[in-house]
Amino acid sequence: MTIAQFCNYLSMPGLTRLLSYRREWLQGDIVAGLTVAAYLIPQCMAYGELAGVEPVAGLWAILPPMVIYAIFGSSPQLSIGPESSTAVMTAVAIAPLAAARTDTYISLAALLAIFMGLICLVGYFARLGFLADLLSKPILIGYMTGIALIMIGGQLGKMGKIEIESNAFFSQVSEFIAKRQLAHSPTLILGVSVLIFLFAFQHRFPNLPITLIAVLLSTVAVAIFNLDEHGVAVVGEIPAGLPHFVIPQASFQDLVSLIASAVGISIVGYSDNVLSARVFANRNNYKIDANQELLALGLANFGNGLMQGFPISSSGSRTVIGDSVGSKSQLFSLVAMISVVLVLLFFRPVLALFPKAALGAIVIYAATKLIEVSEFIRLYRFRRSELLLAALTTIAVLVTGILVGVGIAVSLSVIELFSRVARPHDAVLGRVPNLAGLHDIDDWQGAKTIPGLVIYRYDAPLCFANAENFKQRSLLAIEAEINPVEWLILNMEANVEIDITAIDMLFELRDELVAKNIVFAMARVKQDLYLELEKAGFLQNIPAEHIYPTLPTAIAAFEQRQLN
């Protein structure tokens, strides 16, 4: 057994990818790691403060997850660590139990991360990753568009040094417009200049680390022109220190409260994690394992909780920044992690002059890459209902938030799926002159059914949702025939299994046909379906010769009976 096979056996796809690393990935991963590090340092400090712990804990919370995910994660590009949704939910969960930034609060936050990790691990062993299959392509397109707009809305205040009090996208935009005259001119000029620089040069020089260059140039501008002394907001002093191993403690009552909160945070965190991972997998032509993501997210949170952290998930903004400058593997996360460690130990003053407006411009630029107008056009041309689903997902994410928005989108997707299952396409099959086989008579000019025989195909598995619709449409197919119908053959190729409601419907259909002196027969009955029909007693009153493995054998039996 090779090392790579051993890693796969131990569910370590990230480590497997790193062991088969390609040299041509190196430049992109290093640049992506440094660029993401430049962005995540102020961002994660803000998320630490948002979660109610010390800002430096936001940087601590990036360190264990990055290593763990690099080993166990299935996405080579996902950036894991503190993000806004789980940070806000952490604060909401713990605020009633302890005062922010106290030892008790910090301990509860760490316990919350541990519980989130355990819940995700239970989901992994229960193989609940299949739930991610409810997230269709229109949902992914709409979700990332919504996330992109939320990212842009969150940076508007930084671009003009305007205090934006709202946390909702539409309110942020309207508040920014209302307060535009309060914008700080040097900050706005710097932010807009960086944004223009990014759009102008990234397209023209796609192989250069334009984003990192933009950060460095804006920092140099602050240093040369003393922009920080003229009111341009910068990152400022970064506290020193590294996390250490601690087993958090809490009362039994607090534990019960935390477990309930951890379930909700786990749903949000995993939804965000797998959605973002799938979007970038689709964009860059690789696969992710939804169940493996439960394992990786669970271990990352569990390890984070033991190292003074708080609940974390994936960051769409950091992932898209890494992708925009060429990330190819989780080495970029390890580079970012090492950069954070070096900053915490040695280079804190270097980042102190990073202007927040420039970082805001980078986020806005990265967010625009998530809005794929061409995909919306593609959905419009393919099926309007899928375009509507994508648009509603975007609106739901913007109006109700990530979790509720995804829930609404998944519900709409399931409703659309049920509508297709409940009212699927059907066909009466006949012969076409000079064309082999049997075909839908509505699709071919000159197609005719075999006199006295109706071969009916229902293009969906039979179940409670479509049983009555199937019965009515099959009877209508018989009524539409000009010649008297002697046989009805059901083409069951779309059915592998069937539920009891549909079986009872078949009883009713068979009895109605018998009353009309029409022979009821079935063709292309798979073995699994045959066994289920047998268990339900449906085959007891059907002669064995009326169950046929193929359509030709069924037609031959019909023609032979005519001769007899």
Coordinates of C-alpha atoms in Angstrom, one line a residue:
M1 CA 0.0 0.0 0.0
T2 CA 1.4 3.4 -1.0
I3 CA 1.4 6.4 1.3
A4 CA -1.3 8.1 -0.8
Q5 CA -3.5 5.0 -0.6
F6 CA -2.9 4.8 3.2
C7 CA -4.0 8.5 3.5
N8 CA -7.2 7.8 1.5
Y9 CA -7.9 4.8 3.7
L10 CA -7.6 7.1 6.8
S11 CA -10.0 9.7 5.1
M12 CA -7.2 12.3 4.5
P13 CA -7.8 13.5 1.0
G14 CA -6.1 16.8 1.6
L15 CA -2.9 15.1 2.7
T16 CA -3.1 12.8 -0.3
R17 CA -3.3 15.9 -2.6
L18 CA -0.3 17.5 -0.9
L19 CA 1.7 14.3 -1.2
S20 CA 1.1 14.4 -5.0
Y21 CA 1.9 18.1 -5.2
R22 CA 2.8 19.6 -8.6
R23 CA 5.6 22.1 -9.0
E24 CA 3.5 24.3 -11.3
W25 CA 1.1 25.0 -8.4
L26 CA 3.8 26.5 -6.2
Q27 CA 3.8 30.1 -7.3
G28 CA 0.0 30.4 -7.3
D29 CA -0.3 28.8 -3.8
I30 CA 2.4 31.0 -2.3
V31 CA 1.0 34.2 -3.7
A32 CA -2.5 33.2 -2.7
G33 CA -1.3 32.3 0.8
L34 CA 0.4 35.7 1.3
T35 CA -2.5 37.6 -0.2
V36 CA -5.1 35.7 1.9
A37 CA -2.9 36.3 5.0
A38 CA -2.9 40.0 4.3
Y39 CA -6.6 40.0 4.2
L40 CA -7.5 37.6 7.0
I41 CA -5.4 39.2 9.7
P42 CA -7.6 42.3 10.1
Q43 CA -10.7 40.4 9.1
C44 CA -10.3 37.6 11.7
M45 CA -9.4 40.1 14.4
A46 CA -12.7 41.8 13.6
Y47 CA -14.5 38.4 13.8
G48 CA -12.9 37.7 17.1
E49 CA -14.3 41.0 18.4
L50 CA -17.6 40.2 16.8
A51 CA -17.7 36.8 18.5
G52 CA -17.2 38.5 21.9
V53 CA -13.6 37.3 22.6
E54 CA -10.3 39.1 22.4
P55 CA -9.5 40.2 18.8
V56 CA -6.3 38.2 18.9
A57 CA -8.4 35.1 19.4
G58 CA -9.7 35.6 15.9
L59 CA -6.1 35.0 14.7
W60 CA -5.7 32.1 17.0
A61 CA -8.8 30.5 15.6
I62 CA -7.3 30.4 12.1
L63 CA -4.3 28.3 13.1
P64 CA -5.5 24.8 14.1
P65 CA -8.4 24.7 11.5
M66 CA -6.0 25.5 8.6
V67 CA -3.7 22.6 9.5
I68 CA -6.6 20.2 10.2
Y69 CA -8.5 21.1 7.0
A70 CA -5.4 20.8 4.9
I71 CA -5.2 17.2 5.9
F72 CA -8.8 16.1 6.1
G73 CA -10.7 18.6 3.7
S74 CA -11.8 17.5 0.3
S75 CA -11.6 21.0 -1.3
P76 CA -8.1 22.2 -2.4
Q77 CA -9.2 25.8 -2.4
L78 CA -11.6 26.4 0.6
S79 CA -10.3 28.8 3.2
I80 CA -11.5 27.7 6.6
G81 CA -11.5 29.7 9.8
P82 CA -13.5 32.5 11.5
E83 CA -16.4 34.0 9.4
S84 CA -19.2 36.4 10.1
S85 CA -22.2 34.0 10.5
T86 CA -20.7 31.7 13.1
A87 CA -19.1 34.6 14.9
V88 CA -22.4 36.4 15.2
M89 CA -24.2 33.2 16.3
T90 CA -21.5 32.6 18.9
A91 CA -22.0 36.0 20.4
V92 CA -25.8 35.5 20.4
A93 CA -25.5 32.1 22.1
I94 CA -23.1 33.0 24.9
A95 CA -24.1 36.6 25.6
P96 CA -26.9 35.5 28.0
L97 CA -24.5 33.2 29.9
A98 CA -21.5 35.4 30.5
A99 CA -20.0 38.8 29.9
A100 CA -17.9 39.3 26.8
R101 CA -14.2 38.8 27.0
T102 CA -14.3 37.2 30.5
D103 CA -12.6 33.9 31.2
T104 CA -16.1 32.3 31.5
Y105 CA -17.1 33.7 28.1
I106 CA -13.9 32.5 26.5
S107 CA -14.3 29.0 28.0
L108 CA -17.9 28.8 26.8
A109 CA -16.9 29.9 23.3
A110 CA -14.3 27.1 23.2
L111 CA -16.9 24.6 24.4
L112 CA -19.3 25.7 21.7
A113 CA -16.6 25.0 19.1
I114 CA -16.1 21.5 20.6
F115 CA -19.8 20.8 20.5
M116 CA -20.1 22.0 17.0
G117 CA -17.2 19.7 16.1
L118 CA -18.9 16.7 17.7
I119 CA -22.2 17.4 16.0
C120 CA -20.5 17.5 12.6
L121 CA -18.6 14.3 13.4
V122 CA -21.9 12.5 14.3
G123 CA -23.2 13.7 10.9
Y124 CA -20.1 12.3 9.3
F125 CA -20.5 8.8 10.8
A126 CA -24.2 8.9 10.1
R127 CA -23.3 9.8 6.5
L128 CA -25.6 12.8 6.4
G129 CA -23.5 14.5 3.7
F130 CA -26.1 13.4 1.2
L131 CA -28.2 16.3 2.4
A132 CA -25.9 18.5 0.4
D133 CA -27.3 16.9 -2.8
L134 CA -30.4 19.1 -2.2
L135 CA -28.3 22.0 -3.3
S136 CA -28.8 22.2 -7.1
K137 CA -26.8 24.3 -9.6
P138 CA -29.3 27.2 -9.6
I139 CA -29.1 27.3 -5.8
L140 CA -25.3 27.5 -6.0
I141 CA -25.4 30.3 -8.5
G142 CA -28.0 32.2 -6.6
Y143 CA -26.3 31.6 -3.2
M144 CA -22.9 32.8 -4.3
T145 CA -24.5 35.9 -6.0
G146 CA -26.2 36.7 -2.7
I147 CA -22.9 36.1 -0.7
A148 CA -21.1 38.4 -3.2
L149 CA -23.6 41.2 -2.7
I150 CA -23.4 40.8 1.1
M151 CA -19.6 41.0 0.8
I152 CA -19.9 44.2 -1.2
G153 CA -22.4 45.7 1.1
G154 CA -20.2 45.0 4.1
Q155 CA -17.3 46.9 2.6
L156 CA -19.1 50.1 1.5
G157 CA -18.5 51.8 4.8
K158 CA -14.8 50.9 4.7
M159 CA -14.4 52.4 1.2
G160 CA -15.6 55.8 2.4
K161 CA -14.9 55.6 6.2
I162 CA -18.6 55.9 6.8
E163 CA -20.2 54.3 9.8
I164 CA -22.7 51.9 8.5
E165 CA -24.9 50.6 11.3
S166 CA -27.1 48.1 9.4
N167 CA -26.1 44.5 8.8
A168 CA -28.6 43.8 6.0
F169 CA -27.5 44.4 2.4
F170 CA -30.3 46.6 1.2
S171 CA -30.1 48.7 4.3
Q172 CA -26.4 49.0 4.0
V173 CA -26.7 50.3 0.4
S174 CA -29.4 52.8 1.3
E175 CA -27.5 54.0 4.4
F176 CA -24.3 54.4 2.3
I177 CA -26.2 56.5 -0.3
A178 CA -27.8 58.6 2.4
K179 CA -24.5 59.2 4.1
R180 CA -22.4 59.6 1.0
Q181 CA -21.7 63.3 1.8
L182 CA -20.0 62.2 5.0
A183 CA -17.4 60.1 3.2
H184 CA -13.8 60.8 4.1
S185 CA -12.3 62.0 0.8
P186 CA -8.7 60.6 1.2
T187 CA -10.1 57.2 2.2
L188 CA -12.6 57.1 -0.6
I189 CA -9.9 58.1 -3.2
L190 CA -7.6 55.5 -1.9
G191 CA -10.2 52.7 -1.9
V192 CA -11.5 53.6 -5.4
S193 CA -8.0 53.9 -6.7
V194 CA -7.2 50.4 -5.5
L195 CA -10.4 49.0 -7.0
I196 CA -9.6 50.6 -10.4
F197 CA -6.1 49.3 -10.2
L198 CA -7.4 45.8 -9.6
F199 CA -9.9 45.8 -12.5
A200 CA -7.4 47.5 -14.9
F201 CA -4.3 45.3 -14.2
Q202 CA -5.6 41.9 -13.1
H203 CA -7.2 41.3 -16.5
R204 CA -4.2 42.6 -18.4
F205 CA -1.6 40.8 -16.3
P206 CA -3.4 37.6 -15.1
N207 CA -0.2 35.9 -14.0
L208 CA 1.0 38.7 -11.7
P209 CA -0.1 38.8 -8.0
I210 CA -2.0 42.1 -8.6
T211 CA -4.0 41.8 -5.4
L212 CA -0.9 41.5 -3.3
I213 CA 0.8 44.3 -5.2
A214 CA -2.3 46.5 -4.6
V215 CA -2.1 45.9 -0.8
L216 CA 1.6 46.7 -0.7
L217 CA 1.3 49.8 -2.9
S218 CA -1.5 51.1 -0.8
T219 CA 0.6 50.5 2.4
V220 CA 3.5 52.3 0.9
A221 CA 1.2 55.2 0.0
V222 CA 0.1 55.4 3.6
A223 CA 3.7 55.4 4.8
I224 CA 4.9 58.0 2.4
F225 CA 2.1 60.5 2.6
N226 CA 1.3 59.8 6.3
L227 CA -2.3 59.1 5.3
D228 CA -3.1 57.5 8.7
E229 CA -2.4 61.0 10.2
H230 CA -4.9 62.4 7.8
G231 CA -7.7 60.1 8.9
V232 CA -7.3 57.1 6.7
A233 CA -8.1 54.0 8.8
V234 CA -5.4 51.4 9.0
V235 CA -5.2 48.0 10.6
G236 CA -3.3 49.3 13.6
E237 CA -1.4 47.5 16.3
I238 CA -1.7 43.7 16.2
P239 CA -1.4 41.9 19.6
A240 CA 1.3 39.3 20.1
G241 CA 0.9 35.7 21.3
L242 CA 0.0 32.2 20.2
P243 CA -2.8 29.9 21.5
H244 CA -2.2 27.0 23.9
F245 CA -4.0 23.8 24.8
V246 CA -6.8 24.3 27.4
I247 CA -9.7 22.1 28.4
P248 CA -12.7 24.4 28.8
Q249 CA -15.0 24.1 31.8
A250 CA -18.7 25.0 32.2
S251 CA -21.7 24.3 34.4
F252 CA -24.2 21.6 33.5
Q253 CA -26.9 24.2 32.8
D254 CA -24.6 26.1 30.4
L255 CA -23.7 22.9 28.7
V256 CA -27.3 22.1 27.8
S257 CA -27.8 25.6 26.5
L258 CA -24.6 25.4 24.4
I259 CA -25.6 22.1 22.8
A260 CA -28.8 23.6 21.5
S261 CA -27.0 26.5 20.1
A262 CA -24.3 24.3 18.6
V263 CA -26.9 22.5 16.5
G264 CA -28.0 25.7 14.8
I265 CA -24.4 26.9 14.3
S266 CA -23.5 23.5 12.8
I267 CA -26.3 23.8 10.2
V268 CA -25.2 27.3 9.2
G269 CA -21.5 26.4 9.2
Y270 CA -21.8 23.2 7.2
S271 CA -24.3 24.8 4.7
D272 CA -21.8 27.6 4.1
N273 CA -18.9 25.2 4.0
V274 CA -20.3 22.8 1.5
L275 CA -22.0 25.5 -0.7
S276 CA -18.7 27.4 -1.1
A277 CA -16.7 24.2 -1.7
R278 CA -19.1 23.1 -4.4
V279 CA -19.2 26.4 -6.1
F280 CA -15.4 26.5 -6.5
A281 CA -15.3 22.8 -7.4
N282 CA -17.8 23.4 -10.2
R283 CA -15.9 26.5 -11.4
N284 CA -12.5 24.7 -11.5
N285 CA -13.5 21.2 -12.5
Y286 CA -12.8 19.0 -9.5
K287 CA -14.9 17.1 -7.0
I288 CA -15.6 17.5 -3.3
D289 CA -17.0 15.0 -0.9
A290 CA -19.9 16.4 1.1
N291 CA -19.6 13.8 3.8
Q292 CA -15.8 14.3 4.1
E293 CA -16.5 18.0 4.6
L294 CA -18.5 17.1 7.7
L295 CA -15.4 15.2 9.0
A296 CA -13.0 18.0 8.2
L297 CA -15.3 20.7 9.7
G298 CA -15.9 18.7 12.8
L299 CA -12.3 18.0 13.5
A300 CA -11.3 21.6 12.7
N301 CA -13.9 22.9 15.3
F302 CA -13.0 20.3 17.9
G303 CA -9.3 21.1 17.6
N304 CA -10.1 24.8 17.6
G305 CA -12.1 24.5 20.8
L306 CA -9.1 22.8 22.6
M307 CA -6.9 25.7 21.5
Q308 CA -8.9 28.7 22.9
G309 CA -10.9 29.1 19.7
F310 CA -14.6 29.6 18.9
P311 CA -16.9 28.1 16.2
I312 CA -15.6 28.5 12.6
S313 CA -16.6 27.6 9.1
S314 CA -15.4 28.5 5.6
S315 CA -14.8 32.0 4.3
G316 CA -16.2 32.7 0.9
S317 CA -14.3 36.0 0.7
R318 CA -10.9 34.5 1.5
T319 CA -11.6 31.5 -0.8
V320 CA -12.4 33.8 -3.7
I321 CA -9.3 35.9 -3.0
G322 CA -7.2 32.8 -3.1
D323 CA -8.8 31.6 -6.2
S324 CA -8.4 34.9 -8.0
V325 CA -4.6 34.8 -7.5
G326 CA -4.1 31.1 -8.4
S327 CA -4.6 28.8 -5.3
K328 CA -4.4 25.2 -6.4
S329 CA -4.0 23.3 -3.1
Q330 CA -4.3 23.7 0.6
L331 CA -0.6 24.7 0.6
F332 CA -2.0 28.2 0.2
S333 CA -3.7 27.8 3.6
L334 CA -0.5 26.6 5.2
V335 CA 1.4 29.5 3.7
A336 CA -1.3 31.9 5.1
M337 CA -1.1 30.1 8.5
I338 CA 2.7 30.4 8.6
S339 CA 2.4 34.1 7.7
V340 CA 0.0 34.7 10.6
V341 CA 2.4 32.9 13.0
L342 CA 5.4 35.0 11.8
V343 CA 3.3 38.2 12.1
L344 CA 2.2 37.3 15.6
L345 CA 5.8 36.6 16.6
F346 CA 7.9 39.1 14.6
F347 CA 6.3 41.3 12.0
R348 CA 3.3 42.9 13.7
P349 CA 4.5 46.5 12.9
V350 CA 4.6 45.7 9.1
L351 CA 0.9 45.2 8.9
A352 CA -0.1 48.1 11.1
L353 CA -0.2 50.5 8.1
F354 CA -2.4 48.4 5.9
P355 CA -5.3 50.7 5.0
K356 CA -8.7 49.2 5.6
A357 CA -10.1 50.9 2.5
A358 CA -7.7 48.9 0.3
L359 CA -8.7 45.6 1.9
G360 CA -12.3 46.6 1.3
A361 CA -11.6 47.2 -2.3
I362 CA -10.0 43.8 -2.6
V363 CA -13.1 42.2 -1.1
I364 CA -15.4 44.0 -3.5
Y365 CA -13.2 43.1 -6.5
A366 CA -13.2 39.4 -5.3
A367 CA -16.9 39.5 -4.8
T368 CA -17.6 40.6 -8.4
K369 CA -15.9 37.4 -9.5
L370 CA -18.6 35.4 -7.8
I371 CA -21.4 37.0 -9.7
E372 CA -21.7 34.9 -12.9
V373 CA -24.0 36.8 -15.2
S374 CA -23.3 34.2 -18.0
E375 CA -24.8 31.5 -15.8
F376 CA -28.0 33.4 -15.2
I377 CA -28.2 33.9 -19.0
R378 CA -27.6 30.2 -19.5
L379 CA -30.4 29.3 -17.0
Y380 CA -32.7 31.7 -18.8
R381 CA -32.1 30.0 -22.1
F382 CA -32.4 26.5 -20.6
R383 CA -35.4 26.7 -18.2
R384 CA -37.1 29.8 -16.8
S385 CA -38.0 27.9 -13.6
E386 CA -34.3 27.3 -12.8
L387 CA -33.5 31.0 -13.4
L388 CA -36.4 31.9 -11.0
L389 CA -34.9 29.5 -8.5
A390 CA -31.5 31.1 -8.7
A391 CA -33.0 34.6 -8.5
L392 CA -35.1 33.7 -5.5
T393 CA -32.1 32.2 -3.8
T394 CA -30.2 35.4 -4.2
I395 CA -33.1 37.5 -2.8
A396 CA -33.7 35.0 0.0
V397 CA -30.0 35.2 1.1
L398 CA -30.0 39.0 1.0
V399 CA -33.4 39.5 2.8
T400 CA -33.4 36.7 5.4
G401 CA -29.8 35.8 5.9
I402 CA -27.7 32.8 4.9
L403 CA -29.3 30.0 6.8
V404 CA -32.9 31.0 6.2
G405 CA -32.1 31.9 2.6
V406 CA -30.6 28.5 1.9
G407 CA -33.5 26.8 3.6
I408 CA -36.0 28.7 1.4
A409 CA -34.0 27.9 -1.7
V410 CA -33.7 24.2 -0.8
S411 CA -37.5 24.1 -0.2
L412 CA -38.2 25.7 -3.5
S413 CA -35.8 23.2 -5.2
V414 CA -37.6 20.3 -3.6
I415 CA -41.0 21.7 -4.6
E416 CA -39.8 22.0 -8.2
L417 CA -38.5 18.5 -8.1
F418 CA -41.8 17.1 -6.7
S419 CA -43.7 19.0 -9.4
R420 CA -41.6 17.3 -12.1
V421 CA -42.0 13.9 -10.4
A422 CA -45.7 14.4 -9.9
R423 CA -46.4 15.6 -13.4
P424 CA -43.7 14.0 -15.6
H425 CA -43.5 13.5 -19.3
D426 CA -45.2 10.3 -20.6
A427 CA -45.4 8.6 -24.0
V428 CA -47.4 6.1 -26.0
L429 CA -45.0 4.1 -28.0
G430 CA -45.4 3.0 -31.6
R431 CA -43.5 2.1 -34.8
V432 CA -42.0 4.7 -37.1
P433 CA -41.5 3.8 -40.8
N434 CA -37.9 3.0 -41.7
L435 CA -36.7 3.5 -38.1
A436 CA -35.9 0.6 -35.8
G437 CA -37.3 0.3 -32.3
L438 CA -40.3 1.9 -30.6
H439 CA -40.7 5.6 -30.2
D440 CA -43.0 8.3 -28.8
I441 CA -45.7 8.7 -31.4
D442 CA -45.9 12.4 -30.6
D443 CA -42.3 12.9 -31.6
W444 CA -42.4 11.4 -35.0
Q445 CA -44.5 12.1 -38.0
G446 CA -46.1 9.0 -39.4
A447 CA -45.6 7.0 -36.1
K448 CA -48.4 4.6 -35.4
T449 CA -49.4 2.3 -32.5
I450 CA -49.8 -1.4 -33.0
P451 CA -53.6 -1.9 -33.5
G452 CA -55.2 -3.2 -30.4
L453 CA -52.1 -2.6 -28.2
V454 CA -51.2 0.5 -26.1
I455 CA -47.6 0.6 -24.9
Y456 CA -47.5 3.3 -22.3
R457 CA -44.4 4.8 -20.7
Y458 CA -44.4 7.1 -17.6
D459 CA -41.1 8.9 -17.3
A460 CA -40.8 9.0 -13.5
P461 CA -40.7 6.4 -10.7
L462 CA -44.2 5.6 -9.4
C463 CA -44.9 6.9 -5.9
F464 CA -47.6 8.5 -3.8
A465 CA -47.0 11.9 -5.5
N466 CA -47.9 10.8 -9.0
A467 CA -49.9 7.6 -8.6
E468 CA -53.3 9.1 -9.4
N469 CA -51.8 11.2 -12.2
F470 CA -50.3 8.0 -13.7
K471 CA -53.6 6.1 -13.6
Q472 CA -55.6 8.9 -15.2
R473 CA -53.1 9.5 -18.0
S474 CA -52.7 5.8 -18.8
L475 CA -56.5 5.5 -19.1
L476 CA -56.6 8.6 -21.3
A477 CA -54.0 7.0 -23.6
I478 CA -56.4 4.1 -24.0
E479 CA -59.3 6.4 -24.8
A480 CA -57.3 8.2 -27.4
E481 CA -56.9 5.1 -29.5
I482 CA -59.1 4.8 -32.6
N483 CA -59.0 1.0 -32.7
P484 CA -60.4 -1.0 -29.8
V485 CA -57.7 -1.7 -27.2
E486 CA -57.1 -5.3 -26.2
W487 CA -53.9 -5.0 -24.3
L488 CA -52.2 -2.3 -22.2
I489 CA -48.5 -2.9 -21.7
L490 CA -46.8 -0.7 -19.1
N491 CA -43.2 0.1 -19.9
M492 CA -41.7 0.1 -16.4
E493 CA -38.1 1.1 -17.3
A494 CA -38.2 4.2 -15.1
N495 CA -39.0 2.2 -12.0
V496 CA -36.6 0.4 -9.7
E497 CA -38.7 0.6 -6.6
I498 CA -42.3 1.5 -5.8
D499 CA -44.3 2.5 -2.7
I500 CA -47.5 1.0 -1.4
T501 CA -49.6 3.9 -2.6
A502 CA -48.5 3.3 -6.2
I503 CA -49.0 -0.4 -5.8
D504 CA -52.6 0.1 -4.7
M505 CA -53.1 2.4 -7.7
L506 CA -51.9 -0.5 -9.9
F507 CA -54.5 -2.8 -8.3
E508 CA -57.2 -0.2 -9.2
L509 CA -55.9 0.3 -12.7
R510 CA -55.7 -3.5 -13.4
D511 CA -59.3 -4.0 -12.0
E512 CA -60.7 -1.3 -14.3
L513 CA -59.0 -2.8 -17.3
V514 CA -60.2 -6.3 -16.5
A515 CA -63.7 -4.8 -16.3
K516 CA -63.2 -3.4 -19.8
N517 CA -61.8 -6.8 -21.1
I518 CA -58.4 -5.3 -21.6
V519 CA -55.4 -7.4 -20.7
F520 CA -53.0 -5.7 -18.2
A521 CA -49.3 -6.5 -18.8
M522 CA -45.9 -5.1 -17.8
A523 CA -42.6 -5.0 -19.6
R524 CA -39.0 -4.1 -18.6
V525 CA -39.7 -5.0 -15.0
K526 CA -36.5 -5.0 -13.0
Q527 CA -35.7 -7.6 -10.4
D528 CA -36.0 -5.2 -7.5
L529 CA -39.4 -4.0 -8.7
Y530 CA -40.6 -7.5 -9.3
L531 CA -39.7 -8.6 -5.8
E532 CA -41.6 -5.6 -4.3
L533 CA -44.7 -6.3 -6.4
E534 CA -44.5 -9.9 -5.3
K535 CA -44.3 -8.9 -1.6
A536 CA -47.3 -6.7 -1.9
G537 CA -49.3 -9.5 -3.5
F538 CA -49.8 -7.7 -6.7
L539 CA -48.6 -10.6 -8.9
Q540 CA -50.9 -13.1 -7.5
N541 CA -53.7 -12.3 -9.9
I542 CA -51.5 -11.6 -12.9
P543 CA -50.4 -14.6 -15.1
A544 CA -46.7 -14.9 -15.0
E545 CA -46.6 -14.7 -18.8
H546 CA -47.9 -11.1 -18.6
I547 CA -44.7 -9.9 -17.0
Y548 CA -42.1 -9.4 -19.7
P549 CA -38.3 -8.7 -19.5
T550 CA -38.3 -6.7 -22.7
L551 CA -40.8 -4.8 -25.0
P552 CA -40.1 -7.1 -28.0
T553 CA -41.1 -10.2 -26.0
A554 CA -44.2 -8.4 -24.8
I555 CA -45.2 -7.4 -28.3
A556 CA -44.5 -10.9 -29.6
A557 CA -46.8 -12.3 -26.9
F558 CA -49.5 -9.9 -28.0
E559 CA -49.2 -10.8 -31.6
Q560 CA -49.0 -14.6 -30.8
R561 CA -52.3 -14.3 -28.8
Q562 CA -53.9 -12.6 -31.8
L563 CA -52.9 -15.6 -33.9
N564 CA -54.3 -18.0 -31.4

